Tab-separated table of C-alpha atoms and ligand atoms in Angstrom:
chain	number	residue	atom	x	y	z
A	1	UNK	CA	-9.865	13.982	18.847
A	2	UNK	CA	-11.881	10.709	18.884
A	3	UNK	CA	-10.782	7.535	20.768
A	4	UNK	CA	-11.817	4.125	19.363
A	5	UNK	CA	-10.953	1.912	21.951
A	6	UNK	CA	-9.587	-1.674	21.665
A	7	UNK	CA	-12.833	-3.173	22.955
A	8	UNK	CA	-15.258	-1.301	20.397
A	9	UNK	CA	-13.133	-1.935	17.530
A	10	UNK	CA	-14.722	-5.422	16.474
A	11	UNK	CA	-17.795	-3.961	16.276
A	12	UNK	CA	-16.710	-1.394	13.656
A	13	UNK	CA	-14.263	-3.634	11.579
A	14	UNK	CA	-14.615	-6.432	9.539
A	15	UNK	CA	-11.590	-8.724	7.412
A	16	UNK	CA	-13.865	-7.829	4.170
A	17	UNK	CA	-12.929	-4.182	5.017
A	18	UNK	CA	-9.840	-4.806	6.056
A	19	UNK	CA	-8.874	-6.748	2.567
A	20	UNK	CA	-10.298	-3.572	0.981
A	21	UNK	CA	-7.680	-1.356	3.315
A	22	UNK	CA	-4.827	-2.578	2.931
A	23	UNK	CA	-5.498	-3.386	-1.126
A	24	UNK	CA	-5.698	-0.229	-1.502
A	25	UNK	CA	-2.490	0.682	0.660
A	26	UNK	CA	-0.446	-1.231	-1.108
A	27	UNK	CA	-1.361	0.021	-4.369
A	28	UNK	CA	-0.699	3.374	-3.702
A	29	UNK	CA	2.513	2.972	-2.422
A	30	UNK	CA	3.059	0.965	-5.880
A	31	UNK	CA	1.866	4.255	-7.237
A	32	UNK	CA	4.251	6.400	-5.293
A	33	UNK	CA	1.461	8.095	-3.600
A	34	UNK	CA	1.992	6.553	-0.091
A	35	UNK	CA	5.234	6.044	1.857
A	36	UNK	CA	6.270	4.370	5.072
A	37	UNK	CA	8.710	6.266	7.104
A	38	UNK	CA	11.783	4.119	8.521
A	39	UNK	CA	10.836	1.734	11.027
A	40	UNK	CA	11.850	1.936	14.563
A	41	UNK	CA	12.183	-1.505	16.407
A	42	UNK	CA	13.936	-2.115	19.689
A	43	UNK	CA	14.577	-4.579	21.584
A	44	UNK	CA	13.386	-4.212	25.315
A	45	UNK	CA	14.639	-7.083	27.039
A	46	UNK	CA	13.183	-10.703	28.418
A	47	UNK	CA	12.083	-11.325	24.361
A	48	UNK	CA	10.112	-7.929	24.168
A	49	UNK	CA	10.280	-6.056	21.156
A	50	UNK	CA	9.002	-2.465	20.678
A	51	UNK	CA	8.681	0.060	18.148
A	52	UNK	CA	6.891	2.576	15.964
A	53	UNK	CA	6.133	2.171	12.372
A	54	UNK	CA	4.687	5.554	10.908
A	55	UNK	CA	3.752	6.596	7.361
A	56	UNK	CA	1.847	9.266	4.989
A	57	UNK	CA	-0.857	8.480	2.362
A	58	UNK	CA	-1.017	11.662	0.017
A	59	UNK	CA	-3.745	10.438	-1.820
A	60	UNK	CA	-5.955	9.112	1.147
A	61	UNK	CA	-4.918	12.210	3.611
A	62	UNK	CA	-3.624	9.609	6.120
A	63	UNK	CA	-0.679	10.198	8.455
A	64	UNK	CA	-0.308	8.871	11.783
A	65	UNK	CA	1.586	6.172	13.540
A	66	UNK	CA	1.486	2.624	15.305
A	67	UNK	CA	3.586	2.580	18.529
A	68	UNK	CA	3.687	-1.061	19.945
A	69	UNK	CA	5.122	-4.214	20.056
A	70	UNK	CA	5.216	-8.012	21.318
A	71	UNK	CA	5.294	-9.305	24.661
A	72	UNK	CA	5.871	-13.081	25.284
A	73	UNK	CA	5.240	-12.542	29.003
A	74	UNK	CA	1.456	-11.046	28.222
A	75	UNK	CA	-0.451	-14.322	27.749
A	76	UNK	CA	0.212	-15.957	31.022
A	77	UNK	CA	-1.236	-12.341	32.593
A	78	UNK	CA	-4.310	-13.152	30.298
A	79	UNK	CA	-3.609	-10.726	27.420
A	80	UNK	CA	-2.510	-11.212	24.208
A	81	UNK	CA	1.394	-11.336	23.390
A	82	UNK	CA	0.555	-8.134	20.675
A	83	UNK	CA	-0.273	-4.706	22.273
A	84	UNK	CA	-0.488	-1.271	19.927
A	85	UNK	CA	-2.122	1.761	19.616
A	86	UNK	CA	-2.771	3.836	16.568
A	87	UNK	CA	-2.545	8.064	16.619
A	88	UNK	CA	-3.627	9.456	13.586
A	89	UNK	CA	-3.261	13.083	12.315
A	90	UNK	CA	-4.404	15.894	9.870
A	91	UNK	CA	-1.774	15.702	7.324
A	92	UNK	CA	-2.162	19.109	6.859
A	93	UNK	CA	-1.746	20.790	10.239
A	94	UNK	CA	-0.606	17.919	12.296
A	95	UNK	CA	-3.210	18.056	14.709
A	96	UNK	CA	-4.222	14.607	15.512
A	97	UNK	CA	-7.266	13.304	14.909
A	98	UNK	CA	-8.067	9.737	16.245
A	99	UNK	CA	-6.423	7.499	18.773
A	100	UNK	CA	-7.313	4.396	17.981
A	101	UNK	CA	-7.045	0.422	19.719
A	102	UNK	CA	-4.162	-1.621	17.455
A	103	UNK	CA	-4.537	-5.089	18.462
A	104	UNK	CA	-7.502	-6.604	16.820
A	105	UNK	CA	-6.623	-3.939	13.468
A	106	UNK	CA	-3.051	-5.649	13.858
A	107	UNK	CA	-4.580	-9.107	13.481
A	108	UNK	CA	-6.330	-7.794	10.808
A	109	UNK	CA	-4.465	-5.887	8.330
A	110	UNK	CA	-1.475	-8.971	8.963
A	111	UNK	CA	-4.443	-11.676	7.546
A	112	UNK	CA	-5.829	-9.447	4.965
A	113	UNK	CA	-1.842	-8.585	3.642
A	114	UNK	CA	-1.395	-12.648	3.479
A	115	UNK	CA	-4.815	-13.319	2.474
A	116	UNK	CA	-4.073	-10.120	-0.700
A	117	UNK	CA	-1.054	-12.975	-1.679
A	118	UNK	CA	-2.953	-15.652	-1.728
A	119	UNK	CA	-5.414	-13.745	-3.770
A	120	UNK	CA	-3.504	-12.518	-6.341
A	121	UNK	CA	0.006	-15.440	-6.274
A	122	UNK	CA	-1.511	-19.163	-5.465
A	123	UNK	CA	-2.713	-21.485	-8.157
A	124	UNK	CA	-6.401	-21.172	-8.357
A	125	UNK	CA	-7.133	-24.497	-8.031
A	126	UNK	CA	-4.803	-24.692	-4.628
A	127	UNK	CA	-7.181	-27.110	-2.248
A	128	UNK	CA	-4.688	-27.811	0.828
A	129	UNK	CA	-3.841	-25.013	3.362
A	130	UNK	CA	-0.341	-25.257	5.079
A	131	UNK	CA	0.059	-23.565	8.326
A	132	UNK	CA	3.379	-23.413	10.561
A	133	UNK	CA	2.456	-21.611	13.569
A	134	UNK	CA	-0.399	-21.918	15.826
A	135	UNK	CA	-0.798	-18.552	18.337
A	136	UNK	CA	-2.342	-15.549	18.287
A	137	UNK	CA	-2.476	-14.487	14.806
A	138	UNK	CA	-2.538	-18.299	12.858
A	139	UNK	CA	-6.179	-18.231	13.588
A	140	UNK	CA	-6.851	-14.882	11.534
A	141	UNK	CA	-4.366	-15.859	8.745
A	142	UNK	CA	-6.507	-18.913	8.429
A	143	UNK	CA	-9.891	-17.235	8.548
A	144	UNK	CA	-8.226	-15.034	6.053
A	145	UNK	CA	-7.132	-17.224	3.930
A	146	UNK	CA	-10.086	-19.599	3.942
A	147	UNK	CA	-11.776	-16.276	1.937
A	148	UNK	CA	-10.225	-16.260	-1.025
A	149	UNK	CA	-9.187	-20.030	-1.850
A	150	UNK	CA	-11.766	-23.117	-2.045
A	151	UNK	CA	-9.533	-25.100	0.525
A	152	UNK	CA	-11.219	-28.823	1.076
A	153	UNK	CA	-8.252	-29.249	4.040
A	154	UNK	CA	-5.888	-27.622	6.791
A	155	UNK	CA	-2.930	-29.057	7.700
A	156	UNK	CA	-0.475	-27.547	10.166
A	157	UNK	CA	2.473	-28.016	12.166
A	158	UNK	CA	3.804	-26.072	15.386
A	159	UNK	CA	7.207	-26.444	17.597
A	160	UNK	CA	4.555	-26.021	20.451
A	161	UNK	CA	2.076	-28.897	19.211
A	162	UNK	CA	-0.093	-28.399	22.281
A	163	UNK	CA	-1.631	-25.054	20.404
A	164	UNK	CA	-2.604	-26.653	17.453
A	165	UNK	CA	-6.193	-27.777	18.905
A	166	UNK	CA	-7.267	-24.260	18.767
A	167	UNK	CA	-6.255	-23.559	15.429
A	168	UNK	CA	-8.090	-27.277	14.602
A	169	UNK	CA	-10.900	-25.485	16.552
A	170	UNK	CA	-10.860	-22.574	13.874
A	171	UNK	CA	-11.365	-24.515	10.722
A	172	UNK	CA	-14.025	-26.912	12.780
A	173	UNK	CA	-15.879	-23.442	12.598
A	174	UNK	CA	-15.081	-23.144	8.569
A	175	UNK	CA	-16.069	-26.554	7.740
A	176	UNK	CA	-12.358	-27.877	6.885
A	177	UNK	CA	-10.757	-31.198	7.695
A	178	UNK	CA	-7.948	-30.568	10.040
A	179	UNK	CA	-4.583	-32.658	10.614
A	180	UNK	CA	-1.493	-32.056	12.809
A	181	UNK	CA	1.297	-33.054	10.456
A	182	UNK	CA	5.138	-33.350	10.434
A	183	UNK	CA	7.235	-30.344	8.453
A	184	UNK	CA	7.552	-32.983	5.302
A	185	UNK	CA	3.868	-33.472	5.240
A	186	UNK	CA	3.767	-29.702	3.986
A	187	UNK	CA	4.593	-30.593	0.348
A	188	UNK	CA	0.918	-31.384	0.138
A	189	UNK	CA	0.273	-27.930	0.411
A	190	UNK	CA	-0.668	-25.660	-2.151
A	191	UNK	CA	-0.640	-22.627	-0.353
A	192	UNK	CA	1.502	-22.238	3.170
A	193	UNK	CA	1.376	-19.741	5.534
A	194	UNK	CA	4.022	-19.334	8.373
A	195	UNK	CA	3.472	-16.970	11.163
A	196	UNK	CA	5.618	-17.347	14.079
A	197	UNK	CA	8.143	-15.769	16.692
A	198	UNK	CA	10.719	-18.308	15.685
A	199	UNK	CA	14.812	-16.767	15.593
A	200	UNK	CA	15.147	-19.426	13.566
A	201	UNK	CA	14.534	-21.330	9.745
A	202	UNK	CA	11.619	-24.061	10.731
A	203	UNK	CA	10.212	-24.807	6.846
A	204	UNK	CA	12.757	-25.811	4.446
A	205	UNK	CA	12.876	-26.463	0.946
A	206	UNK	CA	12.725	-30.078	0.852
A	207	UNK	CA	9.249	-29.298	2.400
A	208	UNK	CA	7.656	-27.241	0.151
A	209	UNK	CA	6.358	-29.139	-3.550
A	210	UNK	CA	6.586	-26.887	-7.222
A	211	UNK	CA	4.345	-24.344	-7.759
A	212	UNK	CA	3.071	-23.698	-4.038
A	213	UNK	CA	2.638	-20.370	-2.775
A	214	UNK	CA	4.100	-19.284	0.746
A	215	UNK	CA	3.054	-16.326	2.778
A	216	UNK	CA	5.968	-15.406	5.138
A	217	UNK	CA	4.262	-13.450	7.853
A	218	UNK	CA	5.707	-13.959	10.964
A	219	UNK	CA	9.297	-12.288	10.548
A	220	UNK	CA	8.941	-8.741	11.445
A	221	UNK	CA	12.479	-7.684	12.857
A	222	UNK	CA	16.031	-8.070	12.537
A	223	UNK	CA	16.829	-11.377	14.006
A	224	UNK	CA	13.451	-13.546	13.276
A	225	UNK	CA	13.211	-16.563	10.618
A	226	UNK	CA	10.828	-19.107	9.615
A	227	UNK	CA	12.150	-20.435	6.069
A	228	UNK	CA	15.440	-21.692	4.431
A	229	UNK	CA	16.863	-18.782	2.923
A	230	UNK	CA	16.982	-21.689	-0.052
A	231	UNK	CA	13.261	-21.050	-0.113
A	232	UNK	CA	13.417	-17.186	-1.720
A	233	UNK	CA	16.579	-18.201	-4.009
A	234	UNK	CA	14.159	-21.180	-5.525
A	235	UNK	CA	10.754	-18.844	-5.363
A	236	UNK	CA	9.792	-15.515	-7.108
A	237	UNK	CA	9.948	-13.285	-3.794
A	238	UNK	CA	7.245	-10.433	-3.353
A	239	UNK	CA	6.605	-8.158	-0.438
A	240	UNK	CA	4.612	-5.334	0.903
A	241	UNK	CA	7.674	-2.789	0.881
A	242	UNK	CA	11.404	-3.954	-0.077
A	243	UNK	CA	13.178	-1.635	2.090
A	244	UNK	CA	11.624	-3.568	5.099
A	245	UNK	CA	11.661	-7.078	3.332
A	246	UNK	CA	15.554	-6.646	2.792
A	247	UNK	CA	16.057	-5.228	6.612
A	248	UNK	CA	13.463	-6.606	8.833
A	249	UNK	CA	11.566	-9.141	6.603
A	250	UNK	CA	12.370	-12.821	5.754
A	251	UNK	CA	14.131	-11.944	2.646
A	252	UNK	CA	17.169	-10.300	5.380
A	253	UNK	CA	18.884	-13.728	5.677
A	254	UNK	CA	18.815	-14.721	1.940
A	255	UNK	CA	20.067	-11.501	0.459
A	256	UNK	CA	22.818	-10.970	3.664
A	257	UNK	CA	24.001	-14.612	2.290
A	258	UNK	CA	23.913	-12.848	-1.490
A	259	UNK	CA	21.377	-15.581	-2.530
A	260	UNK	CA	18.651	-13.415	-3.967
A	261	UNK	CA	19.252	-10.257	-4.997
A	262	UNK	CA	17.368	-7.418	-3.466
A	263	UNK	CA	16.373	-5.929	-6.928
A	264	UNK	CA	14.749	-9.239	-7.854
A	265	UNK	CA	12.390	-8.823	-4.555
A	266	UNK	CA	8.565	-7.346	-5.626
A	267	UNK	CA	6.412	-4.958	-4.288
A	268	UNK	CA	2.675	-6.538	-3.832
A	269	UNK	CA	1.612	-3.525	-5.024
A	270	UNK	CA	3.006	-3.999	-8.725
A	271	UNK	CA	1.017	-6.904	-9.200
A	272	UNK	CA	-2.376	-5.146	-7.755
A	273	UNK	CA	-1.924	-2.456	-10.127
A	274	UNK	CA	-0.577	-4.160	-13.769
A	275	UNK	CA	2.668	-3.676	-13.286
A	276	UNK	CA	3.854	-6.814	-12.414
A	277	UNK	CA	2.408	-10.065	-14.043
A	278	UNK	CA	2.459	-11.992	-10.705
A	279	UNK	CA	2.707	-15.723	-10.762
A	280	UNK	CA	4.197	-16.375	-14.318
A	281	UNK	CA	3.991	-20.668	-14.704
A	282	UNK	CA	1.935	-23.407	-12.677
A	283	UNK	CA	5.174	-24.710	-11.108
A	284	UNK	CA	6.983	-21.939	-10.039
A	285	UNK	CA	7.106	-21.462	-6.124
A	286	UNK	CA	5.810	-17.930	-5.179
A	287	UNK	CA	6.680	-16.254	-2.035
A	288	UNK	CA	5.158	-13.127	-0.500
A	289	UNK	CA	7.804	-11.627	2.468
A	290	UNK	CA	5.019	-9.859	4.914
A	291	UNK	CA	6.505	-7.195	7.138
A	292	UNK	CA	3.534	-5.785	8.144
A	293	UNK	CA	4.132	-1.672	7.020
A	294	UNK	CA	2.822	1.175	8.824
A	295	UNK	CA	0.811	2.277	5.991
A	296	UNK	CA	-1.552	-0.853	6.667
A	297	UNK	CA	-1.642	0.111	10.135
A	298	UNK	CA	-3.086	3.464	9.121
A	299	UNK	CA	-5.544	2.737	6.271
A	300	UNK	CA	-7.183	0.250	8.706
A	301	UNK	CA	-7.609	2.639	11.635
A	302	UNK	CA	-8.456	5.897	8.975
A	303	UNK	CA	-11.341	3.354	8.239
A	304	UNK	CA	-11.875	2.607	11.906
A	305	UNK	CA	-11.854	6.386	12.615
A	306	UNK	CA	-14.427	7.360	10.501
A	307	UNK	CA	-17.309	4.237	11.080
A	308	UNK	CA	-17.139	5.244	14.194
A	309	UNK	CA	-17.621	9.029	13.364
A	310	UNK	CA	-20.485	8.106	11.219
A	311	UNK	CA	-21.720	5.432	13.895
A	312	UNK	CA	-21.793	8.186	16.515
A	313	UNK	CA	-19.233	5.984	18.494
A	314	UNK	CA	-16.159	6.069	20.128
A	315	UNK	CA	-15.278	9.253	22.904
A	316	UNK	CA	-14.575	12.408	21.433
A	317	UNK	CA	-12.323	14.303	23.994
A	318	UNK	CA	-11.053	17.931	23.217
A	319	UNK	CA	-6.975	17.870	23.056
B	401	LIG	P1	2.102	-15.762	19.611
B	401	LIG	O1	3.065	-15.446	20.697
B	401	LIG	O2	0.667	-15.801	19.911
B	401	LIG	O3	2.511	-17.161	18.932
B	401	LIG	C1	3.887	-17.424	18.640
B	401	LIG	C2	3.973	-18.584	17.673
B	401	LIG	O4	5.358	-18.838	17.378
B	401	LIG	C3	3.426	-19.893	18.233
B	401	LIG	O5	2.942	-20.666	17.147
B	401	LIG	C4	4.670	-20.537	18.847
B	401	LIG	O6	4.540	-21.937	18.987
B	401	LIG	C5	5.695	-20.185	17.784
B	401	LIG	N1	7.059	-20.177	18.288
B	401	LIG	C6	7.511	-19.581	19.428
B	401	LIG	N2	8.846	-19.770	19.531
B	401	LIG	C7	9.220	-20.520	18.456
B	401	LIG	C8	10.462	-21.033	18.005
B	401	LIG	N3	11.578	-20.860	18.704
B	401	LIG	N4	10.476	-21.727	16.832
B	401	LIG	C9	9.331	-21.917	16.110
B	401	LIG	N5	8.124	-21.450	16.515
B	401	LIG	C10	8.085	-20.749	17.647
B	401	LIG	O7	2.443	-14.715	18.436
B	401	LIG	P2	1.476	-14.144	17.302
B	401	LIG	O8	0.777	-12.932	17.808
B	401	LIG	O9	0.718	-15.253	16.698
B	401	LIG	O10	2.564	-13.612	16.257
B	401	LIG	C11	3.370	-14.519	15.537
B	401	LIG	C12	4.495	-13.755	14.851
B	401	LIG	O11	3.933	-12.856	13.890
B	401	LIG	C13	5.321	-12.868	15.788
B	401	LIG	O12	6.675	-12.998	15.406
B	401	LIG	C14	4.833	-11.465	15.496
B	401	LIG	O13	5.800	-10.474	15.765
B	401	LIG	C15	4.556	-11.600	14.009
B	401	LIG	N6	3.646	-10.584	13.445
B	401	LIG	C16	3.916	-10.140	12.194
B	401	LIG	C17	3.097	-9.194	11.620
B	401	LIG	C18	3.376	-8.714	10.219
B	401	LIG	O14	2.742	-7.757	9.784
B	401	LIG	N7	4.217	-9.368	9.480
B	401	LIG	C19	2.004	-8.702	12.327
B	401	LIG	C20	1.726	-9.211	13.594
B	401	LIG	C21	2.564	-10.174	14.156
């Protein structure tokens, strides 16, 4: 078995590969070839949240899982809030294969999933970035992002307002204008991401203009919400998988209320592979519910797995 660890994984991955990963994830499990087994998610106490989110990719020979989860008390010890770990196996004899670090490939494979909406739902003329969030994971949604849109601008907005330098810091690096802004300020954005740890609805519909685009990224369990459940009755609602979206996703709160039905949520994957026309008229609001699915959690670490095979790196260990 070969271990990748957490520190050598930046050196193998990259968010071009990553884009390429999880594309390709998502459109086989729009071709039925892929499928996520159910999620497990618990809650652990003092705002930690743990779980295991698992899944098989006939077509790519992938099966493993990602056990982790989020830990608010982590940063003040110096680590990051997000700590996982990926175990792949042979599908066919169940032997596993790699153990590899899941906290950068987390960061990762959320951006490239938001950044794979943006792609494929936002006007392409969208120039102004929306953020709502500011930790951990804002700054790779925004690196992401900044890939496959011409943005001329950044502006973003965080309960905690004293984060929002470092994510100012970020598009310093990418040549953007950057502005702190009020929620209302967000209807100049074409394209919006939101990606935190809120329990509760921060971006409402009074703050989002015709015809933007909205990632949804940071509601990933029962309980979580960043947008007015108005939002995905108003928008044409995609995901990465609907089961999740409808239990653990953003979309739980509008279709509990019976505002959007669950058969008018989706799959990303339709749209990568012609199935689904995608964003149908200049005006209409388009909003992609990301979960973050296990399958993503495996394609990126399959890729990890064998760089570092071919690279001659990582520690091979006999199990
Ligand atoms: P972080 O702890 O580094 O940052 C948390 C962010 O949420 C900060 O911007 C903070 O100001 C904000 N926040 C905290 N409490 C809030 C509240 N009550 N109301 C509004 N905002 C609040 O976390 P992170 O690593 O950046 O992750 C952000 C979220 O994304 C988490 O909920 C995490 O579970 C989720 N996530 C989702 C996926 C996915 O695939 N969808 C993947 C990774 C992380």
């Amino acid at each position: 078995m070969l271990i990748v660890p957490e520190a050598r994984i930046q050196e193998l991955m990259t968010p071009e590969a990553a884009f390429a990963a999880v594309e390709a994830c998502f459109a086989a499990m729009a071709r039925g070839e892929a499928s996520n087994f159910p999620v497990v998610r618990e809650a652990l106490g003092k705002g930690r949240q743990y779980g295991f989110k698992s899944g098989l990719d006939r077509a790519g020979a992938v099966l493993g899982v990602k056990a982790g989860g989020y830990f608010p008390g982590n940063q003040a010890r110096g680590m990051i809030n997000h700590q996982s770990s990926i175990l792949l196996f042979d599908p066919e004899t169940g032997v596993p294969t790699a153990l590899v670090g899941g906290n950068l490939l987390t960061a990762l494979r959320t951006a490239a999933a938001s950044a794979i909406s943006i792609d494929r739902l936002a006007r392409p003329e969208a120039r102004v970035l929306g953020i709502v969030g500011a930790g951990h994971q804002a700054a790779f949604q925004l690196r992401a992002a900044a890939r496959v849109r011409r943005f001329d601008r950044v502006i973003a907005w965080n309960l905690h307002p004293e984060m929002l330098p470092r994510l100012g810091a970020v598009a310093e690096e990418l040549a953007l204008p950057f502005e702190a802004v009020d929620l209302p300020r967000l209807r100049e954005a074409d394209v919006i991401i939101t990606i935190t740890s809120s329990p509760a609805a921060s971006l409402m519909a009074a703050h989002v203009s015709p015809g933007s685009h909205l990632a949804c990224m940071g509601t990933d369990t029962r309980g979580k919400q960043e947008v007015e459940p108005a939002l995905l009755a108003a928008a044409r609602v995609f995901t990465d998988e609907v089961a999740q979206s409808v239990s653990i996703g953003e979309a739980q709160w509008a279709v509990a209320a019976g505002l959007l039905p669950e058969t008018a949520i989706t799959p990303i994957g339709d749209v990568l592979i012609g199935a689904d026309p995608g964003r149908r008229a200049p005006d209409e609001i388009t909003l992609f519910d990301g979960t973050g699915v296990g399958l993503q959690d495996l394609a990126v670490a399959d890729r990890v797995a064998r760089l570092a095979r071919e690279a001659g790196m990582g520690i091979e260990v006999e199990y």
